[in-house]
Structures are given as C-alpha cells and as structure tokens.
Short mmCIF file of C-alpha atoms and ligand atoms in Angstrom, two decimals:
data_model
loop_
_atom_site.label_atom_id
_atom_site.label_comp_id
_atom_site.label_asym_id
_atom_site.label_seq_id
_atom_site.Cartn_x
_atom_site.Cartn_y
_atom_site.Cartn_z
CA UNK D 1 -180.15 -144.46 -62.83
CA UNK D 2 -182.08 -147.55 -63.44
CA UNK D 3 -181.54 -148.95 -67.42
CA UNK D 4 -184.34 -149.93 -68.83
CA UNK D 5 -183.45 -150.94 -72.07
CA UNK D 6 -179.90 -150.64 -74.33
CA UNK D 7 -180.05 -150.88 -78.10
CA UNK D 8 -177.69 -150.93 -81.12
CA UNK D 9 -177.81 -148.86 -84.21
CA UNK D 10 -175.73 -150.03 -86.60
CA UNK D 11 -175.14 -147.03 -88.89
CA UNK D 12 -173.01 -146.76 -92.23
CA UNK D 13 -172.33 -143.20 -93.83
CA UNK D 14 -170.56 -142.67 -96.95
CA UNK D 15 -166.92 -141.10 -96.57
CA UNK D 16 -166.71 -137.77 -99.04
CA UNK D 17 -164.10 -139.61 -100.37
CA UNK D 18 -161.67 -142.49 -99.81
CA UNK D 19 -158.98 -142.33 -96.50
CA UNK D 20 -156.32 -144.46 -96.75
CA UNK D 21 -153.98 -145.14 -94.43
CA UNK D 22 -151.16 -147.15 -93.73
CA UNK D 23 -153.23 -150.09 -92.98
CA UNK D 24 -156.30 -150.15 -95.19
CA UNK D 25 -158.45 -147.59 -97.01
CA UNK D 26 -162.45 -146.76 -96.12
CA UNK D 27 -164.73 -145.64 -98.13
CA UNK D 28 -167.71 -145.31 -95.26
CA UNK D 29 -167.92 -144.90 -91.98
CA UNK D 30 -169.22 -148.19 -90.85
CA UNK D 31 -169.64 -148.37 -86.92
CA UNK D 32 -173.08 -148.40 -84.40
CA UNK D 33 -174.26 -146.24 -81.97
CA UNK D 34 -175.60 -147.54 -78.71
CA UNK D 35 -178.75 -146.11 -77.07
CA UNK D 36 -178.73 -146.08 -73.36
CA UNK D 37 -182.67 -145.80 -71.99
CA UNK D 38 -182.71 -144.78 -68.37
CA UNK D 39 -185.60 -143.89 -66.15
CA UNK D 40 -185.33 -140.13 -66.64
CA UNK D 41 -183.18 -139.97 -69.37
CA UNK D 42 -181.60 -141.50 -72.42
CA UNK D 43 -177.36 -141.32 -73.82
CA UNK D 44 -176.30 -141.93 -76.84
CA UNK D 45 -172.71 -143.10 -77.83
CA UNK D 46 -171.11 -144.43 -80.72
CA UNK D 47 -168.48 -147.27 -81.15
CA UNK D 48 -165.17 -145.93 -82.70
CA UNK D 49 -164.29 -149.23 -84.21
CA UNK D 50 -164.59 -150.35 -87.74
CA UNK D 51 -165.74 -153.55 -89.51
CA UNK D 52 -162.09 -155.14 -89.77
CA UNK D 53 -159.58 -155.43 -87.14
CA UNK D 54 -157.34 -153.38 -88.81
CA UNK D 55 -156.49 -150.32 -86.90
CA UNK D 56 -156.64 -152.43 -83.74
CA UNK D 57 -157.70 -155.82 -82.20
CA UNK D 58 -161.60 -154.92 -81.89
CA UNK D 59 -164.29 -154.57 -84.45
CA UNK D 60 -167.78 -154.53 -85.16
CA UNK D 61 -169.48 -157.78 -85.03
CA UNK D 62 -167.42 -158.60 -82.08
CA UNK D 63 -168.40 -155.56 -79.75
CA UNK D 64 -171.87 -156.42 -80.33
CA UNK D 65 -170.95 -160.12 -78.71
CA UNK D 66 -168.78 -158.90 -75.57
CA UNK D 67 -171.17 -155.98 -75.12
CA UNK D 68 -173.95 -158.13 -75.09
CA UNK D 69 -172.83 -160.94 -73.44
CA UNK D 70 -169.96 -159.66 -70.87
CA UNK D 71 -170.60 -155.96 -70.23
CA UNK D 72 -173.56 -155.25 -70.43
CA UNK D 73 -175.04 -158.06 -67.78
CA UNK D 74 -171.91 -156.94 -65.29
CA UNK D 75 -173.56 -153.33 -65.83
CA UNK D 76 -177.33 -153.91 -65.40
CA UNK D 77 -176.41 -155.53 -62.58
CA UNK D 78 -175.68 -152.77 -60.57
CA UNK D 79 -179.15 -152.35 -60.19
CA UNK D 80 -178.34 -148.13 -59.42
CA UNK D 81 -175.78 -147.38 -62.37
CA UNK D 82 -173.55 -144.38 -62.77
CA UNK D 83 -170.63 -144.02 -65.38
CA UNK D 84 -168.40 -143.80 -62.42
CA UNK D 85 -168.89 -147.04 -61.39
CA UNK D 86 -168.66 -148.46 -64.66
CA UNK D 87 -164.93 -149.10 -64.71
CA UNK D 88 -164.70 -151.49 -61.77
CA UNK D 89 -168.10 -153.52 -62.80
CA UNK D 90 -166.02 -154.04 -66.29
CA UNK D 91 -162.51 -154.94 -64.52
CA UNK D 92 -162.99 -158.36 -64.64
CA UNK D 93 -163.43 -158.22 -68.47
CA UNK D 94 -159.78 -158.30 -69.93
CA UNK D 95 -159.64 -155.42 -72.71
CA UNK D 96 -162.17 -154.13 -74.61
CA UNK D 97 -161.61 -150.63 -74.52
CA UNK D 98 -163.62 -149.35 -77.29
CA UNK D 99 -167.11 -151.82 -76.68
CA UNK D 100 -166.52 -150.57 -72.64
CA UNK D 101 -166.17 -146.71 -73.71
CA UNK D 102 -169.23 -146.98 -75.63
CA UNK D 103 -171.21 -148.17 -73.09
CA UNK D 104 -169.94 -146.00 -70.51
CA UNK D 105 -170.06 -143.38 -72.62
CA UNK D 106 -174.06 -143.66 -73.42
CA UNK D 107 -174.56 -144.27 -69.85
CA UNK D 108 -173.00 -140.81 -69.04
CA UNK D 109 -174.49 -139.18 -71.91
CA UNK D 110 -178.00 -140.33 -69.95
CA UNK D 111 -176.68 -139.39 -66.94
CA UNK D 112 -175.80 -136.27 -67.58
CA UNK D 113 -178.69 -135.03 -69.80
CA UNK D 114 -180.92 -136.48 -66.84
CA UNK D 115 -179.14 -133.42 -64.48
CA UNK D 116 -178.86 -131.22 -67.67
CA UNK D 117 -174.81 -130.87 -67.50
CA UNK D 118 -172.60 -130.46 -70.31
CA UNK D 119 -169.74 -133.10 -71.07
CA UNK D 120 -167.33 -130.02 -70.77
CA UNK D 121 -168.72 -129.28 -67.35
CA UNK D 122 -168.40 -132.67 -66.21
CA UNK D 123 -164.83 -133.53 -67.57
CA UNK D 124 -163.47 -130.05 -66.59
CA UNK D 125 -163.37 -128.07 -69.84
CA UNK D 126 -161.54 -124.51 -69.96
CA UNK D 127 -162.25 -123.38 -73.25
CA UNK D 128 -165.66 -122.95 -75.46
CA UNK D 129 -163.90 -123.25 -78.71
CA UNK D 130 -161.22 -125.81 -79.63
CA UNK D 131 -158.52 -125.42 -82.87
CA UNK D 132 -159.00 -127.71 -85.91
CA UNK D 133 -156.25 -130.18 -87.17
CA UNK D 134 -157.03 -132.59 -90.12
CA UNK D 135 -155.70 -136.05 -90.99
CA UNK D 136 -154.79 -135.85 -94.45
CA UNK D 137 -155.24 -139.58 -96.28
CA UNK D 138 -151.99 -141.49 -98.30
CA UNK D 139 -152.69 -140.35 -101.70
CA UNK D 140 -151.61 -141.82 -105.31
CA UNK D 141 -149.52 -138.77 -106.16
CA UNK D 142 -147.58 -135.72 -104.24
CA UNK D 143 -149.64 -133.18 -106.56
CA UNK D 144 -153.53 -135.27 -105.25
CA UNK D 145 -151.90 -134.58 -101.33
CA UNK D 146 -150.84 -130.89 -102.49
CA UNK D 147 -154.59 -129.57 -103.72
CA UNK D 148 -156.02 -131.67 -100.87
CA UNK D 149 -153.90 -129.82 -98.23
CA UNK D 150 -154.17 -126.61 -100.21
CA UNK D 151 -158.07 -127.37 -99.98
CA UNK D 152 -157.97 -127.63 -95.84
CA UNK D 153 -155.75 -124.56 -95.48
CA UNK D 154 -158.07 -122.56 -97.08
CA UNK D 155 -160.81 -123.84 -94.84
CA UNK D 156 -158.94 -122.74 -92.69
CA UNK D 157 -157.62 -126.02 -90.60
CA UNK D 158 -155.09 -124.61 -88.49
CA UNK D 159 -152.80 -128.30 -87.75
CA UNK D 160 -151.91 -130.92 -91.03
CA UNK D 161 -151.26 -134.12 -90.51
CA UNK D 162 -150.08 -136.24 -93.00
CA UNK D 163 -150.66 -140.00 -92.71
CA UNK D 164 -147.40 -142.09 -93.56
CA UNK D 165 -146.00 -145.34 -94.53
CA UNK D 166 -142.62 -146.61 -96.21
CA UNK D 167 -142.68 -144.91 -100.04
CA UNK D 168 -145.01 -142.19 -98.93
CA UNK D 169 -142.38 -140.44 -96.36
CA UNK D 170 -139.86 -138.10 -96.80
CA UNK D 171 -141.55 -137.07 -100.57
CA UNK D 172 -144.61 -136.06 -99.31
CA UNK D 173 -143.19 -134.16 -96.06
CA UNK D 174 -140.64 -132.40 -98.50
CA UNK D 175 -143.46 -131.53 -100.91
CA UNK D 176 -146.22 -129.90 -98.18
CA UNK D 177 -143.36 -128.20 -96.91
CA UNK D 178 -142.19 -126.51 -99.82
CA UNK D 179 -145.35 -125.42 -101.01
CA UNK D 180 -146.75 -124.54 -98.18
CA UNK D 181 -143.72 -123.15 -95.69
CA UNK D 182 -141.76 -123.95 -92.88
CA UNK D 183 -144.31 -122.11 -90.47
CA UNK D 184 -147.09 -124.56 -91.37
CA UNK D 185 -147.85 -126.74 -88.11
CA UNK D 186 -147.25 -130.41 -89.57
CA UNK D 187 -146.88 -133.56 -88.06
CA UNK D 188 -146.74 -137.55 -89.37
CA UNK D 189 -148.49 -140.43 -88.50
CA UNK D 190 -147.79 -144.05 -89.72
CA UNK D 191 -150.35 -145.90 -87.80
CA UNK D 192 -147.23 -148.53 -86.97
CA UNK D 193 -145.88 -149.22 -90.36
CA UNK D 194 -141.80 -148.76 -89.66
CA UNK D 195 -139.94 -150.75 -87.63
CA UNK D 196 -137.00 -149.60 -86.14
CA UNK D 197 -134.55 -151.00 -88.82
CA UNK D 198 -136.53 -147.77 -90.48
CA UNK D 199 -134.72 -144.99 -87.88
CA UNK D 200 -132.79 -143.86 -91.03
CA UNK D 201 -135.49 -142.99 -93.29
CA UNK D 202 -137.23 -141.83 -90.40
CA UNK D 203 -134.25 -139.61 -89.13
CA UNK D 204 -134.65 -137.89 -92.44
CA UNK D 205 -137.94 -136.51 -91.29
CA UNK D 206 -135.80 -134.52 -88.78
CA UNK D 207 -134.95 -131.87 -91.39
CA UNK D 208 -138.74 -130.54 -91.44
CA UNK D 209 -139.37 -129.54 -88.52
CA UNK D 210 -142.12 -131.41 -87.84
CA UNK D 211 -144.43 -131.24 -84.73
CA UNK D 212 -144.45 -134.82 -84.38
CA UNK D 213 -143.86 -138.39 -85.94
CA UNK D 214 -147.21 -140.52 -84.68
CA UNK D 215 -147.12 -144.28 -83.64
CA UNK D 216 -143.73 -145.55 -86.15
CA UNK D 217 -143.98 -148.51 -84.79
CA UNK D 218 -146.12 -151.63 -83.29
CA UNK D 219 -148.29 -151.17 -80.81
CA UNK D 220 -146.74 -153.25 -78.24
CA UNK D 221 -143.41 -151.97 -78.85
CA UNK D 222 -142.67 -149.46 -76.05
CA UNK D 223 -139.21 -150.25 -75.84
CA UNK D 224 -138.76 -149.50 -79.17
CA UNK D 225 -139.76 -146.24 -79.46
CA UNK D 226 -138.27 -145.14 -76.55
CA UNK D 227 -134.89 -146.60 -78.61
CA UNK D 228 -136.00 -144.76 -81.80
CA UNK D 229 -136.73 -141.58 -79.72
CA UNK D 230 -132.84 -141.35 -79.02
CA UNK D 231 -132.10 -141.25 -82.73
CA UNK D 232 -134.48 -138.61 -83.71
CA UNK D 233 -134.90 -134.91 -83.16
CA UNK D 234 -138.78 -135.00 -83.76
CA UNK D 235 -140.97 -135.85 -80.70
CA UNK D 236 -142.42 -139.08 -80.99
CA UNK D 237 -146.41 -139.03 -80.00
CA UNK D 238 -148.16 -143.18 -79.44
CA UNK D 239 -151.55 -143.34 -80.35
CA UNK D 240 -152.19 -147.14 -80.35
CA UNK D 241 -150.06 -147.59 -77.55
CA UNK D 242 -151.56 -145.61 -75.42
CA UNK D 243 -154.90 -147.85 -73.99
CA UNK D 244 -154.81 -146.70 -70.31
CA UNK D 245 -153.31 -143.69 -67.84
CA UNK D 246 -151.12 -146.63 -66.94
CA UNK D 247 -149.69 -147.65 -70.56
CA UNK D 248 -149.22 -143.63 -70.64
CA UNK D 249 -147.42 -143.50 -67.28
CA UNK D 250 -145.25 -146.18 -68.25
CA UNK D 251 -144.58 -144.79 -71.89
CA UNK D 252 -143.49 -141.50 -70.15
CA UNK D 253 -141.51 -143.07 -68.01
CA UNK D 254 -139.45 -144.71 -70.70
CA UNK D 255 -139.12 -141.94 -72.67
CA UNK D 256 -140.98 -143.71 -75.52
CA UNK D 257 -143.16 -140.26 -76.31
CA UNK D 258 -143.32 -137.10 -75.60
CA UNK D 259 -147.00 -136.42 -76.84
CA UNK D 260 -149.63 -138.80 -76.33
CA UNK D 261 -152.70 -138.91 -78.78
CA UNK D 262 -155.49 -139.22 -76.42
CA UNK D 263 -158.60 -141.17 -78.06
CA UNK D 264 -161.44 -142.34 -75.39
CA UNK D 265 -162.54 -145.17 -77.50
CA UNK D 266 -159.15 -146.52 -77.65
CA UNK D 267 -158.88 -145.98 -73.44
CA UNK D 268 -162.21 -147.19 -72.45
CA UNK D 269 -163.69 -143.82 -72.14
CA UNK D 270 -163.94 -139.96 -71.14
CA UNK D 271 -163.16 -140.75 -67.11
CA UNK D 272 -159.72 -143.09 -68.39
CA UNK D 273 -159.49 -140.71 -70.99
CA UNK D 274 -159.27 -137.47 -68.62
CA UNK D 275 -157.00 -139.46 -66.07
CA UNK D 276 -154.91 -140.01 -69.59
CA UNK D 277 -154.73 -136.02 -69.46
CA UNK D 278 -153.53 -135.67 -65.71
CA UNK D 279 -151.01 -137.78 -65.84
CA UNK D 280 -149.11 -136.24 -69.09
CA UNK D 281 -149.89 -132.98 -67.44
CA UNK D 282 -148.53 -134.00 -64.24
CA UNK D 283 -144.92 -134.77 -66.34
CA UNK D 284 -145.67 -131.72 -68.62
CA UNK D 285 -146.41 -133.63 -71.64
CA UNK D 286 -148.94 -132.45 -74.03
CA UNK D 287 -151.43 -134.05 -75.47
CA UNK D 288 -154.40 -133.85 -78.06
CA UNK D 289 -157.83 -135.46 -79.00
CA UNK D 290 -157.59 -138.02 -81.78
CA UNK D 291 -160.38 -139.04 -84.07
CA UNK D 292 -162.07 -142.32 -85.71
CA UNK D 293 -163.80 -140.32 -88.10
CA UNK D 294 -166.57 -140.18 -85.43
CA UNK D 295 -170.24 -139.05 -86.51
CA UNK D 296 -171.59 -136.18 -84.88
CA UNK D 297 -172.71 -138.21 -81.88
CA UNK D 298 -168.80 -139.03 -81.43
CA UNK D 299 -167.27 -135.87 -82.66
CA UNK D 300 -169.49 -133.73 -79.69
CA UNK D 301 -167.75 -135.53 -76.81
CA UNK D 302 -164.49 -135.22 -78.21
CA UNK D 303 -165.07 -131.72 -79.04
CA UNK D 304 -165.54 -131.47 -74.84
CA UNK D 305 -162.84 -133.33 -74.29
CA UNK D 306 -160.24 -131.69 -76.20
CA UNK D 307 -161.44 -128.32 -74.25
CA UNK D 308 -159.34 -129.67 -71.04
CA UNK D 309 -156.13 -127.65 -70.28
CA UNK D 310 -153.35 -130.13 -70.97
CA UNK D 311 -154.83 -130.53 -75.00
CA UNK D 312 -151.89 -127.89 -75.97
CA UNK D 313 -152.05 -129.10 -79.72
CA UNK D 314 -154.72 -129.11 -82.28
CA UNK D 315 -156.50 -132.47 -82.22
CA UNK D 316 -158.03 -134.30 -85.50
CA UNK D 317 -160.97 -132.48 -84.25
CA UNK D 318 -161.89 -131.59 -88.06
CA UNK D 319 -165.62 -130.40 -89.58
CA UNK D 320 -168.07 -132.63 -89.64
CA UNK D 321 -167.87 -132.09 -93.83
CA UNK D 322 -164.27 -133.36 -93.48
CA UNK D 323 -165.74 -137.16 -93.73
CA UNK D 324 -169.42 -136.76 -94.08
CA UNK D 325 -171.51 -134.30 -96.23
CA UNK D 326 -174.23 -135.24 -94.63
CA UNK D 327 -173.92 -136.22 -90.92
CA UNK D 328 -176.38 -137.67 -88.46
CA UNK D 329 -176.77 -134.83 -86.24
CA UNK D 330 -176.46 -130.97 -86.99
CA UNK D 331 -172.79 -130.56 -88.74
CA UNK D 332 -169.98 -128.95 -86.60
CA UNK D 333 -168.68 -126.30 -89.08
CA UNK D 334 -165.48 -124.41 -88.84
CA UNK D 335 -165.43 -120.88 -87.72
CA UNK D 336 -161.85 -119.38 -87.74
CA UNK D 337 -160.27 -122.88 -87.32
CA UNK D 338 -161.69 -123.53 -84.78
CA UNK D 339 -165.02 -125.42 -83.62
CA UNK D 340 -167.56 -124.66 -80.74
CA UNK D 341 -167.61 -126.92 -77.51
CA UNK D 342 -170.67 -127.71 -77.12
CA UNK D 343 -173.05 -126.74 -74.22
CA UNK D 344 -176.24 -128.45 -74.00
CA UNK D 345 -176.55 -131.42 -71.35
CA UNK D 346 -174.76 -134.41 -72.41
CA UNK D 347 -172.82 -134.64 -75.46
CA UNK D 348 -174.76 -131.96 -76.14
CA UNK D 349 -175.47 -133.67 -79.85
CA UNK D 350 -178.77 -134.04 -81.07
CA UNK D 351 -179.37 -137.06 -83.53
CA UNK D 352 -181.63 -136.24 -86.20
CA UNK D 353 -184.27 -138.87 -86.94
CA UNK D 354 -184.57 -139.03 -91.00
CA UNK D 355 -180.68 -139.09 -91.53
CA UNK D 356 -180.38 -141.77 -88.98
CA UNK D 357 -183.26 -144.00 -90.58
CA UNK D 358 -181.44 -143.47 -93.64
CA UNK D 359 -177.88 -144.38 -92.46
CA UNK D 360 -179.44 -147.21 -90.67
CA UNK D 361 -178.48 -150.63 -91.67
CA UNK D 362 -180.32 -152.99 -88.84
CA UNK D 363 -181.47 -152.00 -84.81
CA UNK D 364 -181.56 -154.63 -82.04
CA UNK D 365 -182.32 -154.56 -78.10
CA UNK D 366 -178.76 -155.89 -76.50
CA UNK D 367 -180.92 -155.33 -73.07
CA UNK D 368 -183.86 -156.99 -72.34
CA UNK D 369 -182.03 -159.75 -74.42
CA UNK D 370 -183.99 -162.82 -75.12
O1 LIG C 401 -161.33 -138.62 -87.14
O2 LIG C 401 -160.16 -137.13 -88.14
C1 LIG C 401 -160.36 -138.29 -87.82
C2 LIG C 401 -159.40 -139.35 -88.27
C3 LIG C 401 -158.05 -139.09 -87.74
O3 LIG C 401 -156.18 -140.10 -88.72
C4 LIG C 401 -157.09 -140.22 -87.96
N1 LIG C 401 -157.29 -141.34 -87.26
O4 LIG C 401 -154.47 -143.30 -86.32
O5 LIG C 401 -155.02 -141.35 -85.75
C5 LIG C 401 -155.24 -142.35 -86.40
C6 LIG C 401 -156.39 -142.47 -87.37
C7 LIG C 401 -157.15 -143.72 -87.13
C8 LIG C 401 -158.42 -143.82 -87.88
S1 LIG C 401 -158.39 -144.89 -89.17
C9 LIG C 401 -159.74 -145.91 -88.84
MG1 LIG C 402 -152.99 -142.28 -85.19
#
C-alpha cells in the first residue's frame, strides 16, 4: 500500500461520569484518532494516551510531535508499506509504544479493509463473542462503590475490578465481597501506588480470594514484584510493566507475575501485542485485554484481540455505555456478558460522521506535512 495522506482527529467525549484512579481522575475521554489514506483503502486507529503523562510517560501533544516528525517520515518511506514491516522501520525510534501502535494500527486497519479481512482473522481469533469485565473507579464512600458494582452486576458484567490505592484497600475489597459473595470474580488494580514497604496491607488482600492484585508497584520495578509475589497468595498481574513480549518474557522469568494485562497501545500494537500472547501461553500464563477507555474505533480491535486463545480471563472489555453514552461509532452493547467480535474487514468499526464532527476539537494533515 502506497499512503497518500495521514491525518489527526483530535476527539474529546464526555465520560458518563468521573473515573478516578490511583493517579488522577477524568472526566472525558480526551485522545485523537489517526486516519491512514491508502491507495485502495483507508484505517482508522485511535491513540490510547491521555492529555497528561499520568498513567505513563506519553501523552497527547507529544505523540502528535514524534508521530509527525520521527515515525511517520521512517514509515512513508517505505515507499510499499505493510503493518508488518512497521516494527523494524520504527526500531530506531527509542519507545513510543502508544504513538507507534497507532500508526501501525491505522495502517493495518487500511490494509486489511483493502483485502476485506477481519482483525480476528488476521490476529488468529477463536471465539465470536468475548466475556465482559469492568474497571470500577476509587469512589468517595464504600456505599457510592457498592450501588455502582451492584449497577454492573445487573448488567450483567461477568469480571469486577476494583481500582486501588493506600486508604481505599482492604475496606472496599471486604465490602464488595460481603455484599456481593465469595463466588464473585474480583480482582485489584493500583495502577503502581504501593511500594513494597506496603506487602502487609497488601498481604491482607490474601483473605478474599481475589483473582488478582494489578501493577502494586512502579513500573520499572520488576524485581520488586517478583519479591512481593513471595509474600502473597494472590497472583500478581503487571500492566505498566509489561511494554514488549520481551519485558513479558523477562517478567515471567522472574516470577514477577503470573497474569499479564495485555494492552496494544501500551506494546506498540496488535502484532507485539499477539507475540505478548504466545509467549505467556508458551509458559502457561494467562492473560487478558486491558482498556484506555477506548472509543469505539479502539474498543473493536481489542474486542478481536481478546478473542485469541491464551485471553483465559475477562478483559476490561466493558459496553461502550460503560464510559460514553454516546460513542463515535455504533455502541458495543452487552448481550449475556458478553460482547460480539466483530467481523467486517478491519476493525470492523464504522465511525459515524455527525458524532465525530461533534466530538471533534481540531483536524490536521501529519502527511503531506508542510
Ligand atoms: O477501558 O475499561 C477501560 C479502563 C480500564 O482500568 C482501566 N484502565 O490501569 O488498567 C488500567 C486502567 C488505565 C486507564 S486510566 C487512563
Ligand atoms: Mg491497569
């Protein structure tokens, strides 16, 4: 495929109501999609980072700079461009994960729709419907988290997760679970918040039976969850961690998890994100599909994603009215817990053109640039 032109839409949708995590609470989903215009077809991908550099080291206004400036020249250089040989044009470029999955990721969008094959085709999907977890914000006050959780369950999510930090712990776990039962499927996530002079309040997690505790501590801190992993009965699962099928190799290896959160914005993409997937398989560790409260345009390729064999536990593959109430493509709606994988070529995802005029903030060409 020959690219004849790449633009940014930079989109912001208002949140259904305020997520707060560990690090910061959001109020809309603030991000841009990048159009990929080939010469028989055009992708679509969106950037799973947000304004601040809060979650992790890249945001907004900066993707825009390295995409422009760094990746996208080393990819319209190729002259003949395929997402497969995407990777290796944007080796040189230390880091960048998220801008280089969203380019990739529109390129293979176009790519695919130009030979009318699904995502799920192309990545090696095994399933047409995958289960629905849901990432359940800090809240002021044990009863707020109660009628929100009550609220999901009866939607039918099938997987709670319950986002953590020190003073919003043990209460909270203890709480869900006494409502709501020791056969309720709940796991943890602190988005790095502890440190491991927390393993004792953490070890106190131990008594409810939770699936998993998610990403305790910093993101460059292998060593110490592998050290914290020793003094807890609950599996430990990275998220940040995890930016390549090497960081996961090497995680593995020294026993810092035994679930790995697989996100392809965070790994660069669907191709490092599927070789994410063999290599936990390979050392029989399961994973899932994490979310960055993706759009429709996001939430599709996921969707595909998660249908691989080795995703063995619900992902934060929620509705598309978990975030948004209204999206910018048609809304993925629960059925049973579950959502469809969708089939049509690419993602599959359809972007419909009022909502997205009135989402959008401001559109520029990042190729021709002048
Ligand atoms: O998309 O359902 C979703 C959000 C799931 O909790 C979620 N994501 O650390 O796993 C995580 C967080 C990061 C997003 S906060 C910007
Ligand atoms: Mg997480």
């Amino acid at each position: 495929m020959k690219i004849e032109r790449i633009e940014l839409v930079h989109i912001r949708l208002p949140l259904v109501g305020d997520f707060r995590t560990s690090f910061g609470s959001m109020r809309d989903k603030d991000t841009f999609l990048l159009g990929v215009v080939g010469d028989d077809a055009e992708g679509w991908a969106e950037f799973g980072g947000d304004p601040e550099p809060l979650y992790c080291d890249e945001y907004v206004a900066g993707a825009e700079l390295v995409l422009r400036d760094h990746l996208i020249p080393r990819v319209t250089a190729l002259g003949d461009v395929t997402a497969a040989r995407i990777g290796q044009a944007l080796a040189p470029v230390k880091r960048h994960p998220l801008a280089k999955a969203v380019l990739e990721t529109a390129v293979l969008d176009a790519e695919l729709r130009s030979y009318r094959m699904s995502f799920a085709t192309y990545l090696g999907a095994v399933r047409d419907r995958v289960p629905s977890g849901v990432s359940v914000g800090i809240m002021d006050s044990a009863q707020e988290l109660l009628d929100a959780v009550a609220g999901y369950l009866a939607q039918g999510y099938v997987r709670i997760k319950l986002k953590i930090e020190p003073g919003w712990d043990v209460a909270p776990v203890r709480a869900v679970r006494r409502e709501f039962g020791d056969d309720l499927p709940l796991q943890v996530d602190a988005n790095t918040a502890y440190s491991l002079a927390d393993a004792g309040q953490l070890r106190r997690l131990d008594e409810f039976g939770l699936l998993l505790i998610e990403q305790p501590l910093a993101e460059d801190d292998l060593r110490g969850h592998a050290e914290l992993a020793k003094l807890l009965h609950t599996p430990l699962c990275l998220d940040e961690s995890i930016t390549s099928a090497r960081d996961a190799a090497t995680a593995i290896a020294l026993g810092a998890c035994r679930v790995v959160n697989i996100k392809p914005a965070r790994v660069g993409g669907y191709l490092e994100a599927r070789r994410i997937h063999d290599v936990a398989s390979a050392s029989g560790v399961p994973v899932w599909c994490g979310g960055m409260l993706e759009t429709g345009v996001g939430r599709a390729a996921n969707l595909a994603l998660a249908a691989l064999p080795g995703f063995v536990l619900p992902g934060d593959t929620s509705a598309s009215d978990r975030f948004f109430a209204e999206d910018i493509t048609e809304p993925f709606v629960l059925d049973d817990g579950h959502l469809p994988v969708p089939t049509g070529p690419g993602t599959g995802a359809t972007v419909l053109p009022d909502a997205l005029r009135r989402f959008t903030v401001t559109r520029r060409d990042l190729y021709p640039h002048h």
